[in-house]
Amino acid sequence: MNNPVLSFRAWAVITLAGLLLASRASGAEVVISQVYGGGGNSGATFRNDFVELFNRSASAVSLLDWSVQYASSAGTTWQIATLSGTLEPGAYLLLQLGSGGANGQPLPAADATGTLNLSATAGKVALVRNVLPLTSACPTSPGIEDFVGYGSSAACFEGSGPSPAPSAVLAAFRAGDGCADFTNNVTDFFTSTPAPRNRFSTRVACGDSSVPRALHDIQGTGARSPLVGRSVTTTGNIVTALRNNGFFLQSPDAETDADPATSEAVFVETFGTPPSNVAVGNAIVVSGFVEESTPSSDPTAPPRTQIINPTITVLATGAPLPAAVTLAPTDLPPTGNGSSLEKFEAMRVRVDSLTVVAATEGFLQEASAIGISDGLFHGVLAGWPRPFREPGIPLIEPLPTNAPPGVARFDGNPERLRVDSNAQPGATRIEVVAGAVVANLTGVLDFEQRAWTLLPDPAGGFSVGGNELPGLPPPTRPGEWMLASLNLQRFFDTVEDPAVQDVVLTPTAFEGRLKKASLTILQRLGAPDILGVVEVENLSTLQTLAARLNADALTAGRSNVTYGAWLEEGTDVGGIDCGYLVNTTRVEVVNVVQIGREATYINPLTGQPQLLHDRPPLLLRALVPGETTGARLPVTCIVNHLRSLSGIDDPSDGARVRAKRRAQAEHVAALVQERQALTPPEHLILIGDFNAFEFNDGYVDVMGTIRGRPAPTNEVVLASADLVAPDLVLLTERLPAPERYSYVFDGNAQAIDHILLSPSLCARVTRHGYIRGNVDAPESFRSNFNRPERLSDHDAAVAWFGTGDAPMVLSAVIRDGEVELELLSGVPGSLRIEASSNLRDWTEAGQLDTDECGRATFRESASPQGRFYRATRP
């Protein structure tokens, strides 16, 4: 037997921050090869905890009177599971342990059992050659054969640190199929999907890892390396790019294989700045372990193949880089499972033309109201349209156990290419708006954040065209009034409120936000008559904004703009609320009332009632402009800010999130029905950030429930009854498909800010849509207080209404030899179209019926002499 593990003779003991770090002088014959402590927990892969042992020697080892012992991460009390029998060379032993619940699938046939309950994320496991309980948090018994401290809080471990933390869906694996034993938990172990092995599993001989392996053999033809967990030594390859935690290695062009399905490159993880002997153009040999890496924060994400714990030998310097492979649109199509670029993983690639679909991202320094660019943006290869969020639950998210069979699945839009423009040291940060075209991008292809990611070379050579935001629609016309809804994105002031988790802005930052908001509301939005706002700290803050708007409007000579502010506090822990800015020169406010502050729902995790609305809906009754002062139209507007989608797929908290979102939707739907049941029914408008798409997301059909068209029970996890009649009209659906977005997330355009109307008002809508300038602008624009763009991460939803109900011709165009008229009746029904050549003599050109919103399209052959048209009711 080898030197006793953790014996006094073999110990090197160092005190650091109160922890004892242990290392062994040489490897053990039988080792702990896998640890899983999430058994039975919420979202668990398996129902029981387990510890797997492996005989890495060439001889059988008797385990009679041996034990596996466990203590918590800082614990001093050790629990014991006894062993027996003999473990053959290269064989595994599966020790089934306790369970934290009924979740997960059963383990394969166990070779031994025990009742230990391991922590899912941090603890200590020892393999001991006797059955005597260990003592102390960091034991020193000469009987210890192997020792694993796992998770960052483990008080004792072999080597320089504990193994990476497992979870309910991750186990800690010893590399090399159990062969790796360098007495260092942090480098000997990695985490991956639990894969328990027993005596019947394929035996592994721990042989010589020094035989050189080509990179295409390490990568293999699939998403996972055939050599995962093995110790390998590469052939000589070229360093093509550096990162702050590793480098990319690619085969010389002359040494590639003939298989188009295998990548010729790999990422080498150094867990810090690469060593000084690693430079782009160096030819090197690497020895290390093959790992399929997934982020600990996203354990179900597809993995990246990489080599860890590298030993590096430099063969030459200044080698030419391998030629970049040009990506064709068919290499990254809108259909498929996202694996189409696996064949180029870590390789140098070139993109001739990339259309930006999500502007350069960044992060916000809230106290100073400054946006800092991080150089990240998304695009699609030439020829593909902009990707939009689609109905259903993302394919990458596991379905809840109660999901019905008809739930749609969203493929995530695999055509997206993520670009981390300044990831390589010395590379230029690229600042682009959505719609720009970047040409001649060359770099290495990485896989991060569930997306293929291009890391451009520092040498640059690219060009950017069309880097401008779109223009604005015409302002409010005579005979119209305007409604808008805008998420002001955490609009805080300079005063700390100890009751909430607010952010205190510097005076300069608050002044900058006020200026930027004024530019947005007065210039880009054109001074809406009613503006519903969300994410404002309090009434005082909104009143300050109103005063700023009025002053700026007066300075600009707009004497017809006088905003009043209305806001009611909710219970949001972040201190953000719903409110209104109303131009009281044109709109008469009747009253403003908060709805549902005390409403509750049942939390399915506790069975107890909890407050339903953190930001309760705010109802405004007002009189809007009519054809005459005495003919003002009464409207009822409800601004909403519903619970976000964050955590909806969480194995632990997702059920609560889904239940709350459904309860909120049903509460708002009931409010709609209550107002529609009044005599006479109210002209209803619902606006705000609903945090919901215009379609069923598969978990809860929020917008369908609110408007009166809920998804069928077999198509949604939590279904709702039809609570609204007549149905509301969702204006988002009436936009051209490329315009249906108010937000961008991970490169996918999506609409979560909406305007819904009762049918009686829909027939008065002259035009509607979203005012651009926020979501399509780079985050760096936020820092410029002299321009309105990037005030928020949402675009404003807007609609213009006719002040009367007389029929009108909204537009007239000649297309393909035909006159095409877009008509609005003011009320749904029939329209008569009359034509004239002299504006005196009118004849009927046709009659047609309108849709539910009073709209119709009339076409006839274009007259060579020209004609005038007008619309009337029959």
PDB file of N, CA, C and O in Angstrom, residues 8 14 36 186 198 220 226 331 380 398-399 427 429 544 624 654 664 829 842-843 869 873:
ATOM      1  N   PHE A   8       1.082  11.715   9.397  1.00  0.00           N
ATOM      2  CA  PHE A   8       1.898  12.815   9.904  1.00  0.00           C
ATOM      3  C   PHE A   8       3.141  12.992   9.039  1.00  0.00           C
ATOM      4  O   PHE A   8       3.592  14.094   8.802  1.00  0.00           O
ATOM      5  N   ILE A  14      -0.344  24.077   6.439  1.00  0.00           N
ATOM      6  CA  ILE A  14      -0.178  25.516   6.355  1.00  0.00           C
ATOM      7  C   ILE A  14      -1.413  26.161   6.937  1.00  0.00           C
ATOM      8  O   ILE A  14      -2.523  25.758   6.636  1.00  0.00           O
ATOM      9  N   TYR A  36     -21.698  12.994  -4.773  1.00  0.00           N
ATOM     10  CA  TYR A  36     -22.964  13.662  -5.106  1.00  0.00           C
ATOM     11  C   TYR A  36     -23.798  13.760  -3.842  1.00  0.00           C
ATOM     12  O   TYR A  36     -24.097  12.749  -3.210  1.00  0.00           O
ATOM     13  N   VAL A 186      -8.559  20.673  -5.731  1.00  0.00           N
ATOM     14  CA  VAL A 186      -9.026  21.711  -6.649  1.00  0.00           C
ATOM     15  C   VAL A 186      -8.673  21.401  -8.099  1.00  0.00           C
ATOM     16  O   VAL A 186      -9.388  21.800  -9.014  1.00  0.00           O
ATOM     17  N   ASN A 198     -20.807   1.526 -10.968  1.00  0.00           N
ATOM     18  CA  ASN A 198     -20.744   0.452  -9.971  1.00  0.00           C
ATOM     19  C   ASN A 198     -19.800  -0.645 -10.462  1.00  0.00           C
ATOM     20  O   ASN A 198     -19.089  -0.469 -11.449  1.00  0.00           O
ATOM     21  N   GLY A 220     -13.235  15.244 -30.840  1.00  0.00           N
ATOM     22  CA  GLY A 220     -14.195  14.251 -31.302  1.00  0.00           C
ATOM     23  C   GLY A 220     -15.230  14.859 -32.225  1.00  0.00           C
ATOM     24  O   GLY A 220     -15.162  16.032 -32.605  1.00  0.00           O
ATOM     25  N   PRO A 226     -14.632  12.621 -26.462  1.00  0.00           N
ATOM     26  CA  PRO A 226     -14.559  11.203 -26.096  1.00  0.00           C
ATOM     27  C   PRO A 226     -13.511  10.928 -25.023  1.00  0.00           C
ATOM     28  O   PRO A 226     -13.477   9.836 -24.460  1.00  0.00           O
ATOM     29  N   ASP A 331     -23.960  27.800 -41.938  1.00  0.00           N
ATOM     30  CA  ASP A 331     -23.278  27.257 -40.759  1.00  0.00           C
ATOM     31  C   ASP A 331     -23.985  27.645 -39.469  1.00  0.00           C
ATOM     32  O   ASP A 331     -23.768  27.020 -38.426  1.00  0.00           O
ATOM     33  N   VAL A 380     -26.436  38.437 -36.692  1.00  0.00           N
ATOM     34  CA  VAL A 380     -26.753  37.270 -37.520  1.00  0.00           C
ATOM     35  C   VAL A 380     -25.973  37.381 -38.819  1.00  0.00           C
ATOM     36  O   VAL A 380     -25.674  38.492 -39.286  1.00  0.00           O
ATOM     37  N   PRO A 398     -35.585  22.604 -18.596  1.00  0.00           N
ATOM     38  CA  PRO A 398     -36.399  21.393 -18.404  1.00  0.00           C
ATOM     39  C   PRO A 398     -37.840  21.759 -18.094  1.00  0.00           C
ATOM     40  O   PRO A 398     -38.109  22.758 -17.408  1.00  0.00           O
ATOM     41  N   LEU A 399     -38.770  20.981 -18.610  1.00  0.00           N
ATOM     42  CA  LEU A 399     -40.184  21.249 -18.356  1.00  0.00           C
ATOM     43  C   LEU A 399     -40.525  20.962 -16.905  1.00  0.00           C
ATOM     44  O   LEU A 399     -40.022  19.998 -16.319  1.00  0.00           O
ATOM     45  N   ALA A 427      -7.658  44.026 -28.035  1.00  0.00           N
ATOM     46  CA  ALA A 427      -8.664  44.129 -29.087  1.00  0.00           C
ATOM     47  C   ALA A 427      -9.502  45.395 -28.912  1.00  0.00           C
ATOM     48  O   ALA A 427      -9.707  45.885 -27.800  1.00  0.00           O
ATOM     49  N   ARG A 429     -12.741  47.642 -28.673  1.00  0.00           N
ATOM     50  CA  ARG A 429     -14.148  47.517 -28.292  1.00  0.00           C
ATOM     51  C   ARG A 429     -15.008  48.100 -29.413  1.00  0.00           C
ATOM     52  O   ARG A 429     -14.792  49.226 -29.854  1.00  0.00           O
ATOM     53  N   THR A 544     -40.655  66.146  -9.487  1.00  0.00           N
ATOM     54  CA  THR A 544     -39.454  66.858  -9.927  1.00  0.00           C
ATOM     55  C   THR A 544     -39.280  66.715 -11.434  1.00  0.00           C
ATOM     56  O   THR A 544     -38.911  67.681 -12.120  1.00  0.00           O
ATOM     57  N   VAL A 624     -60.184  63.098 -22.263  1.00  0.00           N
ATOM     58  CA  VAL A 624     -59.172  63.386 -23.277  1.00  0.00           C
ATOM     59  C   VAL A 624     -59.769  64.270 -24.359  1.00  0.00           C
ATOM     60  O   VAL A 624     -60.994  64.426 -24.457  1.00  0.00           O
ATOM     61  N   GLY A 654     -39.428  28.270  -8.861  1.00  0.00           N
ATOM     62  CA  GLY A 654     -40.204  28.490 -10.075  1.00  0.00           C
ATOM     63  C   GLY A 654     -41.703  28.347  -9.883  1.00  0.00           C
ATOM     64  O   GLY A 654     -42.491  29.103 -10.471  1.00  0.00           O
ATOM     65  N   GLN A 664     -51.570  37.353 -10.733  1.00  0.00           N
ATOM     66  CA  GLN A 664     -51.586  38.756 -11.139  1.00  0.00           C
ATOM     67  C   GLN A 664     -52.398  38.942 -12.422  1.00  0.00           C
ATOM     68  O   GLN A 664     -53.206  39.887 -12.527  1.00  0.00           O
ATOM     69  N   GLY A 829     -67.656  48.845 -38.468  1.00  0.00           N
ATOM     70  CA  GLY A 829     -68.863  48.776 -39.297  1.00  0.00           C
ATOM     71  C   GLY A 829     -68.506  48.826 -40.761  1.00  0.00           C
ATOM     72  O   GLY A 829     -67.462  48.334 -41.186  1.00  0.00           O
ATOM     73  N   TRP A 842     -68.729  63.914 -56.596  1.00  0.00           N
ATOM     74  CA  TRP A 842     -68.283  62.683 -55.941  1.00  0.00           C
ATOM     75  C   TRP A 842     -69.155  61.509 -56.361  1.00  0.00           C
ATOM     76  O   TRP A 842     -70.381  61.619 -56.410  1.00  0.00           O
ATOM     77  N   THR A 843     -68.507  60.398 -56.658  1.00  0.00           N
ATOM     78  CA  THR A 843     -69.239  59.174 -56.993  1.00  0.00           C
ATOM     79  C   THR A 843     -68.727  58.040 -56.108  1.00  0.00           C
ATOM     80  O   THR A 843     -67.581  58.050 -55.648  1.00  0.00           O
ATOM     81  N   TYR A 869     -60.089  60.997 -52.942  1.00  0.00           N
ATOM     82  CA  TYR A 869     -60.926  60.007 -52.253  1.00  0.00           C
ATOM     83  C   TYR A 869     -61.367  60.568 -50.903  1.00  0.00           C
ATOM     84  O   TYR A 869     -60.673  61.380 -50.274  1.00  0.00           O
ATOM     85  N   ARG A 873     -69.768  57.003 -43.990  1.00  0.00           N
ATOM     86  CA  ARG A 873     -70.541  55.840 -43.585  1.00  0.00           C
ATOM     87  C   ARG A 873     -71.767  55.727 -44.481  1.00  0.00           C
ATOM     88  O   ARG A 873     -72.373  56.740 -44.849  1.00  0.00           O
TER      89      ARG A 873
END
